[in-house]
Amino acid sequence: MPIDLNQEEPQIRELRTRSVTGYDGTLKDITQQGCCGCLKNKKRCFTTGSYCTHLPAITSVLGLPDTLVVDHAPIGCCGVEMTFSGGYSMNEPFAPGEYRDNVRMFTSKLTESDTVFGGEEKLKEVVRGAFHRHHPKEIYIATSCTSSIIGEDVGAAAAEMTEELGIPVTVLGAAGMRSNLWSVGFEAHFHSVGKTRFRAPEKKTDTIVYAGFASVASEAVEPIFKKLGLDMAFLTAGSTKEDYEKACTARVSFGQCDVDASYILTYLEQEYGVKYFHLHQPNGGIGFERFMRDLGGYLGREKEAEEIIREEREKYREKIEELKPLLKGKTALVALGAGYAFEMVRMLKELGMEAVHAVSFHYDPLIDATEDRTARSPVADAEELGIDYPVTVNNAQEMENYLIVKKYKPDIVVTRAHGAGSWSAFTGVPCLDPGLGINIIGYRGLYLFADALASSFRNTAVFDALKARYVSPFTDEFEALPPHSFYAKAGEEGVPHKPYKKSGEEVLSWERIADSPARSSRE
Amino acid sequence: MGENSGFSCPEQQRVGCGLGGIYTALSIGGVLPVLHSGPGCIHAMNSVLSLSNGGQNPVPFMELSVPCSNLSEEDVVFGAGGKIRSVLEHALRYYKAEIFLIITGCSAEIIGEDMQEVADEFSTPEKTVLPVALPGFKGNNVWGHGQILSALIDGFVEPYGERGTVKGRVNVLGVVPFYDPMWAGTLERLECLLKQIGLEPNILYGRDKGIQELKRIPTAEFNLVLAPWTDLDAAKKLKRKFGTPYVHFPYMPVGPTAEAELIRVLTETAALDVQKTESIIKDRTDRYFYYFDRNLNWLFDMHNQRSLPREFFANTSASAALSITKYLVWDLGLSPRKIFIPEDVPKKHQPGVRDLFLQTAKGYLKEEDIVFTDDGGLFEQYLKDVDQTVRKSAVFGSIWDDITAKKANMPFVPVGTPYGDNLICDKNYFGTDGALCLMADLYNDAEKKGLLSAVI
């Protein structure tokens, strides 16, 4: 289905890419089930807190220069922004000694009476106040669970404010309950910013678009693409309007991962013919070689691509070979987002380590770019490289991951940001944030990863000390469970309890939700 | 601030929503919140109150091990009573805890989920299940903290608490765990001091605190509220329920003056050994000045009074602002310029809090200098019109003010939530020892910003 930025927010991944958050099996099995369209989501009877779309949507937009966000929500929701903004946006690097402004984050602070009488007037007041305080060039109004449930017409308020203030005021779809996948928030960010900023190009330029969280380490890849005659354009959480306009002129594109970037890069291909490379991610050596050959072939620059591959391989060969003996025979467990989990397993294997298990925070049988279910990077790994390993899919269910780590007893847990690292450290298993984005691209990325892994094994005193002290806060019954004990038996979950009804209002029907699942429940 | 009254333009979040009250529960051993909320609510709280608040997480139940029904759109339509029952039923089997609090967030509250019924169904003599409604649209995390305390008192302390009165036992109230970023270190130091002067402090939060401390609550000789307004309601409730009188000492003491005042108040209230407590005051004050005197060259000869910050702004919780105001005004010789309190102090408490600032500031503040607001960004706007050519004032606030202060090249010390993306460990500004640490943080930041060399 084509991507339509005229909608208020992206359709959720559960419908667009048939994504699941409950599965256990193997890479071969999940990719095969994905390809035949028979992958079913397993629901759980016991769950722990996770993430929602609010965080990625808001933190991504907050870093954009000259913008601000008004959260149409109760007072707590916009707290998510502290994680990656911490006052100023940490999405992009800045020069030493340079002080950035605080990010501009407002809230309409919905109260109980607003849930009865509506909060649209209040929202408009905050938008006006925010505009007159900071004079931004764009304003984004984030939706929330509460604004969706009470049926606020945020789109109408945004349109009215656009007219009144003379700058684009755009809805940012960020109601957490819409999806079990927080990554939908990344798409909501690109959806709303793209809607505001994309312009049909007057001419094409020799440009390659990179879409991701940040352009950190761009200096490491820009010279590589220069050799293919390509300039880079970055669509990140720090991009300017000009960056978005330049992206429309580009010939080719790729993303930091096929979750974060696929939505917007598919749109660029669909609208402006920017060829999107997604089958082979350029991460690590193997990924880089496959990606460069795809790209070189498309541009008719096979020879230059081969030359680049040779140079990069040679540049880091000795460094990587030196580290390999330190990693030989070590086992790792990976727990990362769907765009990274399988990539990191391949990189671990490249370094001679064994990946005993991969936890992916969701799985996409489809990618936005094509209806071809085999055109997925995990499928490529399973088929082209013939690799297989046990796989779990959960949306950062830490109690499940705890049991998985306990079962596999890896030498290291490769993970980031969703609790698995804290719990593995607490129980005495070393853990490592493997880095992301440009820093894992190519042989340089492989070298940085190898070095970080080797450092982790060099001195494990801190983990040893934690292990010796660890006392489980969970019961013996829990500790004795095998992983994957929390799947709901038939009929155990989602049992209709009672229909939602606010006094004097129409009862929501399931049909209404099912007919327009991409939209908020009460438009 | 009441609903819609004095509504401004809320920017720069310095509070969590009501659901942030779960941090109070997570600070008491043996208590586990079970959330009936959206999947990301825990993370919204985690960002402000934990991760970006001195890098502190609750133990042993770190946030992402907290059970949650992860409400979806479908649940909002059909109801999620089955889902929360299932999550709770497993939680009761898997977690070593005695009190399970079913916490309802905005979505669950709007769709009208009845949790009392669920709580009654699952409570046993060994495990207490209590419902606590903490929707963000009803209040912030300080309100949520009060709701949690209130639910624990009604649902656990009253039916299961010990009876009788233990001489010298004192419940410590007023600290909101995590929202006071230095809560853990502060309470440890306070506990030592209270023991030293001959009391038996009953502290509810932190290392090794838990169910036993909750059970002891009714047996206290008196309750001690160490805050301008938080927990006053809890103290009144305990008075009604158990007849326990309370002492309202309106700030956590920082510096020799405040510390001595607290010790004297407690000596009188609990009829402690005056000779002993006076000697403790003398010893602690002497120690403070021994270390203070060791800085005299640096403070007054090398840098002198002209280059050190002599005035200050605060933009933080009433508790933190009042504690530091007491120290800075009464001991360190700084004057307050304006106090911003962006925490939605309830209207009924505002006059009392204002008076406390006026008294503590020794006449350096006028009524209009104490600003109650829900807009953390108001201070940054106000500062644009402040003339700073003669002297740089210090700023006490949160990570948001760190940036504001950096841009204005003003000395800055974080004292409130969100404290920052750095590690707070056991740091505290409690009493005489903590005051030395606060002084060092203040003047070191001034030095780092090159302000002290400005007179050379």
mmCIF file of N, CA, C and O in Angstrom, chain A residues 68-72 105-109 119-136 138-142 154 156-171, chain B residues 7-10:
data_model
loop_
_atom_site.group_PDB
_atom_site.id
_atom_site.type_symbol
_atom_site.label_atom_id
_atom_site.label_comp_id
_atom_site.label_asym_id
_atom_site.label_seq_id
_atom_site.Cartn_x
_atom_site.Cartn_y
_atom_site.Cartn_z
ATOM 1 N N LEU A 68 9.452 23.334 17.686
ATOM 2 C CA LEU A 68 9.104 22.984 19.048
ATOM 3 C C LEU A 68 7.934 22.019 19.037
ATOM 4 O O LEU A 68 7.237 21.872 18.021
ATOM 5 N N VAL A 69 7.751 21.346 20.158
ATOM 6 C CA VAL A 69 6.702 20.346 20.271
ATOM 7 C C VAL A 69 5.748 20.740 21.386
ATOM 8 O O VAL A 69 6.173 21.152 22.463
ATOM 9 N N VAL A 70 4.456 20.656 21.091
ATOM 10 C CA VAL A 70 3.440 20.805 22.130
ATOM 11 C C VAL A 70 2.793 19.444 22.306
ATOM 12 O O VAL A 70 2.255 18.876 21.352
ATOM 13 N N ASP A 71 2.890 18.896 23.498
ATOM 14 C CA ASP A 71 2.344 17.577 23.773
ATOM 15 C C ASP A 71 0.905 17.749 24.242
ATOM 16 O O ASP A 71 0.668 18.386 25.268
ATOM 17 N N HIS A 72 -0.039 17.200 23.477
ATOM 18 C CA HIS A 72 -1.439 17.313 23.894
ATOM 19 C C HIS A 72 -1.748 16.094 24.761
ATOM 20 O O HIS A 72 -2.243 15.068 24.275
ATOM 21 N N MET A 105 9.959 22.089 24.645
ATOM 22 C CA MET A 105 8.937 21.059 24.850
ATOM 23 C C MET A 105 7.848 21.613 25.743
ATOM 24 O O MET A 105 8.091 21.966 26.892
ATOM 25 N N PHE A 106 6.649 21.709 25.197
ATOM 26 C CA PHE A 106 5.508 22.232 25.954
ATOM 27 C C PHE A 106 4.484 21.120 26.160
ATOM 28 O O PHE A 106 4.459 20.150 25.423
ATOM 29 N N THR A 107 3.623 21.317 27.128
ATOM 30 C CA THR A 107 2.521 20.364 27.300
ATOM 31 C C THR A 107 1.219 21.129 27.515
ATOM 32 O O THR A 107 1.211 22.203 28.126
ATOM 33 N N SER A 108 0.124 20.559 26.988
ATOM 34 C CA SER A 108 -1.178 21.199 27.227
ATOM 35 C C SER A 108 -1.721 20.770 28.585
ATOM 36 O O SER A 108 -2.738 21.269 29.033
ATOM 37 N N LYS A 109 -1.035 19.818 29.215
ATOM 38 C CA LYS A 109 -1.351 19.427 30.588
ATOM 39 C C LYS A 109 -2.844 19.124 30.759
ATOM 40 O O LYS A 109 -3.536 19.775 31.547
ATOM 41 N N GLY A 119 -10.112 19.563 25.465
ATOM 42 C CA GLY A 119 -8.967 20.424 25.774
ATOM 43 C C GLY A 119 -8.439 21.176 24.577
ATOM 44 O O GLY A 119 -7.303 21.639 24.571
ATOM 45 N N GLU A 120 -9.275 21.304 23.536
ATOM 46 C CA GLU A 120 -8.759 21.898 22.300
ATOM 47 C C GLU A 120 -8.452 23.392 22.436
ATOM 48 O O GLU A 120 -7.451 23.879 21.899
ATOM 49 N N GLU A 121 -9.299 24.094 23.174
ATOM 50 C CA GLU A 121 -9.058 25.538 23.347
ATOM 51 C C GLU A 121 -7.751 25.765 24.099
ATOM 52 O O GLU A 121 -6.952 26.641 23.776
ATOM 53 N N LYS A 122 -7.558 24.932 25.104
ATOM 54 C CA LYS A 122 -6.354 25.010 25.918
ATOM 55 C C LYS A 122 -5.118 24.693 25.067
ATOM 56 O O LYS A 122 -4.091 25.370 25.149
ATOM 57 N N LEU A 123 -5.274 23.685 24.238
ATOM 58 C CA LEU A 123 -4.175 23.311 23.342
ATOM 59 C C LEU A 123 -3.779 24.501 22.478
ATOM 60 O O LEU A 123 -2.598 24.839 22.352
ATOM 61 N N LYS A 124 -4.767 25.173 21.925
ATOM 62 C CA LYS A 124 -4.475 26.303 21.037
ATOM 63 C C LYS A 124 -3.803 27.436 21.810
ATOM 64 O O LYS A 124 -2.903 28.093 21.298
ATOM 65 N N GLU A 125 -4.228 27.606 23.060
ATOM 66 C CA GLU A 125 -3.591 28.631 23.898
ATOM 67 C C GLU A 125 -2.104 28.331 24.105
ATOM 68 O O GLU A 125 -1.258 29.217 24.052
ATOM 69 N N VAL A 126 -1.800 27.057 24.357
ATOM 70 C CA VAL A 126 -0.398 26.689 24.574
ATOM 71 C C VAL A 126 0.397 26.854 23.280
ATOM 72 O O VAL A 126 1.532 27.339 23.299
ATOM 73 N N VAL A 127 -0.202 26.466 22.159
ATOM 74 C CA VAL A 127 0.491 26.622 20.881
ATOM 75 C C VAL A 127 0.801 28.101 20.638
ATOM 76 O O VAL A 127 1.925 28.472 20.274
ATOM 77 N N ARG A 128 -0.173 28.951 20.902
ATOM 78 C CA ARG A 128 0.047 30.401 20.744
ATOM 79 C C ARG A 128 1.160 30.873 21.677
ATOM 80 O O ARG A 128 2.076 31.581 21.275
ATOM 81 N N GLY A 129 1.057 30.465 22.939
ATOM 82 C CA GLY A 129 2.049 30.881 23.935
ATOM 83 C C GLY A 129 3.449 30.428 23.550
ATOM 84 O O GLY A 129 4.416 31.195 23.629
ATOM 85 N N ALA A 130 3.541 29.195 23.113
ATOM 86 C CA ALA A 130 4.846 28.640 22.729
ATOM 87 C C ALA A 130 5.410 29.393 21.530
ATOM 88 O O ALA A 130 6.602 29.713 21.472
ATOM 89 N N PHE A 131 4.534 29.702 20.584
ATOM 90 C CA PHE A 131 4.974 30.420 19.376
ATOM 91 C C PHE A 131 5.516 31.803 19.746
ATOM 92 O O PHE A 131 6.588 32.207 19.311
ATOM 93 N N HIS A 132 4.783 32.516 20.591
ATOM 94 C CA HIS A 132 5.210 33.882 20.919
ATOM 95 C C HIS A 132 6.444 33.883 21.818
ATOM 96 O O HIS A 132 7.205 34.845 21.831
ATOM 97 N N ARG A 133 6.666 32.789 22.537
ATOM 98 C CA ARG A 133 7.852 32.716 23.388
ATOM 99 C C ARG A 133 9.117 32.461 22.569
ATOM 100 O O ARG A 133 10.147 33.044 22.821
ATOM 101 N N HIS A 134 9.041 31.557 21.605
ATOM 102 C CA HIS A 134 10.274 31.123 20.936
ATOM 103 C C HIS A 134 10.325 31.409 19.427
ATOM 104 O O HIS A 134 11.373 31.197 18.817
ATOM 105 N N HIS A 135 9.242 31.804 18.833
ATOM 106 C CA HIS A 135 9.205 32.086 17.390
ATOM 107 C C HIS A 135 9.828 30.984 16.541
ATOM 108 O O HIS A 135 10.769 31.225 15.777
ATOM 109 N N PRO A 136 9.325 29.761 16.668
ATOM 110 C CA PRO A 136 9.875 28.654 15.872
ATOM 111 C C PRO A 136 9.419 28.753 14.425
ATOM 112 O O PRO A 136 8.511 29.528 14.111
ATOM 113 N N GLU A 138 8.561 25.853 12.819
ATOM 114 C CA GLU A 138 7.560 24.779 12.704
ATOM 115 C C GLU A 138 7.127 24.384 14.114
ATOM 116 O O GLU A 138 7.928 24.435 15.040
ATOM 117 N N ILE A 139 5.854 23.995 14.237
ATOM 118 C CA ILE A 139 5.377 23.466 15.521
ATOM 119 C C ILE A 139 4.756 22.095 15.259
ATOM 120 O O ILE A 139 4.056 21.904 14.250
ATOM 121 N N TYR A 140 5.045 21.153 16.140
ATOM 122 C CA TYR A 140 4.438 19.821 16.047
ATOM 123 C C TYR A 140 3.584 19.574 17.285
ATOM 124 O O TYR A 140 4.038 19.801 18.406
ATOM 125 N N ILE A 141 2.356 19.149 17.071
ATOM 126 C CA ILE A 141 1.467 18.836 18.200
ATOM 127 C C ILE A 141 1.390 17.319 18.337
ATOM 128 O O ILE A 141 0.869 16.634 17.451
ATOM 129 N N ALA A 142 1.927 16.808 19.436
ATOM 130 C CA ALA A 142 1.915 15.362 19.648
ATOM 131 C C ALA A 142 0.593 14.926 20.257
ATOM 132 O O ALA A 142 0.094 15.547 21.202
ATOM 133 N N VAL A 154 -7.278 17.028 16.942
ATOM 134 C CA VAL A 154 -6.000 17.736 16.936
ATOM 135 C C VAL A 154 -5.685 18.273 15.539
ATOM 136 O O VAL A 154 -5.095 19.336 15.382
ATOM 137 N N ALA A 156 -7.753 19.486 13.356
ATOM 138 C CA ALA A 156 -8.442 20.753 13.130
ATOM 139 C C ALA A 156 -7.733 21.886 13.864
ATOM 140 O O ALA A 156 -7.563 22.988 13.318
ATOM 141 N N ALA A 157 -7.295 21.598 15.075
ATOM 142 C CA ALA A 157 -6.576 22.623 15.844
ATOM 143 C C ALA A 157 -5.281 23.007 15.137
ATOM 144 O O ALA A 157 -4.917 24.181 15.044
ATOM 145 N N ALA A 158 -4.579 21.989 14.596
ATOM 146 C CA ALA A 158 -3.313 22.261 13.890
ATOM 147 C C ALA A 158 -3.569 23.123 12.659
ATOM 148 O O ALA A 158 -2.828 24.081 12.387
ATOM 149 N N ALA A 159 -4.634 22.796 11.922
ATOM 150 C CA ALA A 159 -4.942 23.565 10.712
ATOM 151 C C ALA A 159 -5.269 25.012 11.069
ATOM 152 O O ALA A 159 -4.812 25.960 10.408
ATOM 153 N N GLU A 160 -6.022 25.177 12.119
ATOM 154 C CA GLU A 160 -6.397 26.532 12.551
ATOM 155 C C GLU A 160 -5.162 27.327 12.968
ATOM 156 O O GLU A 160 -5.015 28.504 12.620
ATOM 157 N N MET A 161 -4.267 26.670 13.684
ATOM 158 C CA MET A 161 -3.062 27.359 14.149
ATOM 159 C C MET A 161 -2.107 27.687 13.004
ATOM 160 O O MET A 161 -1.438 28.703 13.001
ATOM 161 N N THR A 162 -2.066 26.785 12.004
ATOM 162 C CA THR A 162 -1.226 27.043 10.827
ATOM 163 C C THR A 162 -1.656 28.359 10.177
ATOM 164 O O THR A 162 -0.828 29.204 9.832
ATOM 165 N N GLU A 163 -2.947 28.513 10.062
ATOM 166 C CA GLU A 163 -3.479 29.722 9.434
ATOM 167 C C GLU A 163 -3.213 30.953 10.302
ATOM 168 O O GLU A 163 -2.750 31.978 9.818
ATOM 169 N N GLU A 164 -3.464 30.794 11.590
ATOM 170 C CA GLU A 164 -3.342 31.938 12.496
ATOM 171 C C GLU A 164 -1.895 32.405 12.658
ATOM 172 O O GLU A 164 -1.604 33.600 12.669
ATOM 173 N N LEU A 165 -0.973 31.435 12.790
ATOM 174 C CA LEU A 165 0.410 31.798 13.114
ATOM 175 C C LEU A 165 1.293 31.971 11.876
ATOM 176 O O LEU A 165 2.390 32.514 11.950
ATOM 177 N N GLY A 166 0.832 31.445 10.738
ATOM 178 C CA GLY A 166 1.610 31.617 9.508
ATOM 179 C C GLY A 166 2.828 30.717 9.419
ATOM 180 O O GLY A 166 3.735 30.970 8.626
ATOM 181 N N ILE A 167 2.900 29.690 10.245
ATOM 182 C CA ILE A 167 3.959 28.679 10.121
ATOM 183 C C ILE A 167 3.279 27.307 10.113
ATOM 184 O O ILE A 167 2.151 27.192 10.587
ATOM 185 N N PRO A 168 3.972 26.275 9.586
ATOM 186 C CA PRO A 168 3.344 24.952 9.601
ATOM 187 C C PRO A 168 3.178 24.429 11.033
ATOM 188 O O PRO A 168 4.132 24.415 11.808
ATOM 189 N N VAL A 169 1.946 24.091 11.376
ATOM 190 C CA VAL A 169 1.665 23.425 12.646
ATOM 191 C C VAL A 169 1.110 22.050 12.290
ATOM 192 O O VAL A 169 0.078 21.954 11.634
ATOM 193 N N THR A 170 1.829 21.002 12.670
ATOM 194 C CA THR A 170 1.556 19.665 12.153
ATOM 195 C C THR A 170 1.279 18.692 13.288
ATOM 196 O O THR A 170 1.917 18.762 14.336
ATOM 197 N N VAL A 171 0.344 17.772 13.052
ATOM 198 C CA VAL A 171 0.063 16.721 14.045
ATOM 199 C C VAL A 171 1.197 15.699 14.032
ATOM 200 O O VAL A 171 1.678 15.297 12.973
ATOM 201 N N PHE B 7 -3.682 29.450 34.281
ATOM 202 C CA PHE B 7 -3.047 28.587 33.291
ATOM 203 C C PHE B 7 -2.030 29.372 32.481
ATOM 204 O O PHE B 7 -2.285 30.465 32.009
ATOM 205 N N SER B 8 -0.856 28.802 32.350
ATOM 206 C CA SER B 8 0.170 29.527 31.617
ATOM 207 C C SER B 8 0.592 28.741 30.393
ATOM 208 O O SER B 8 -0.225 28.374 29.574
ATOM 209 N N CYS B 9 1.850 28.491 30.305
ATOM 210 C CA CYS B 9 2.397 27.927 29.090
ATOM 211 C C CYS B 9 3.447 26.915 29.513
ATOM 212 O O CYS B 9 4.632 27.205 29.489
ATOM 213 N N PRO B 10 3.016 25.735 29.964
ATOM 214 C CA PRO B 10 3.956 24.841 30.651
ATOM 215 C C PRO B 10 5.064 24.299 29.745
ATOM 216 O O PRO B 10 4.799 23.595 28.788
#
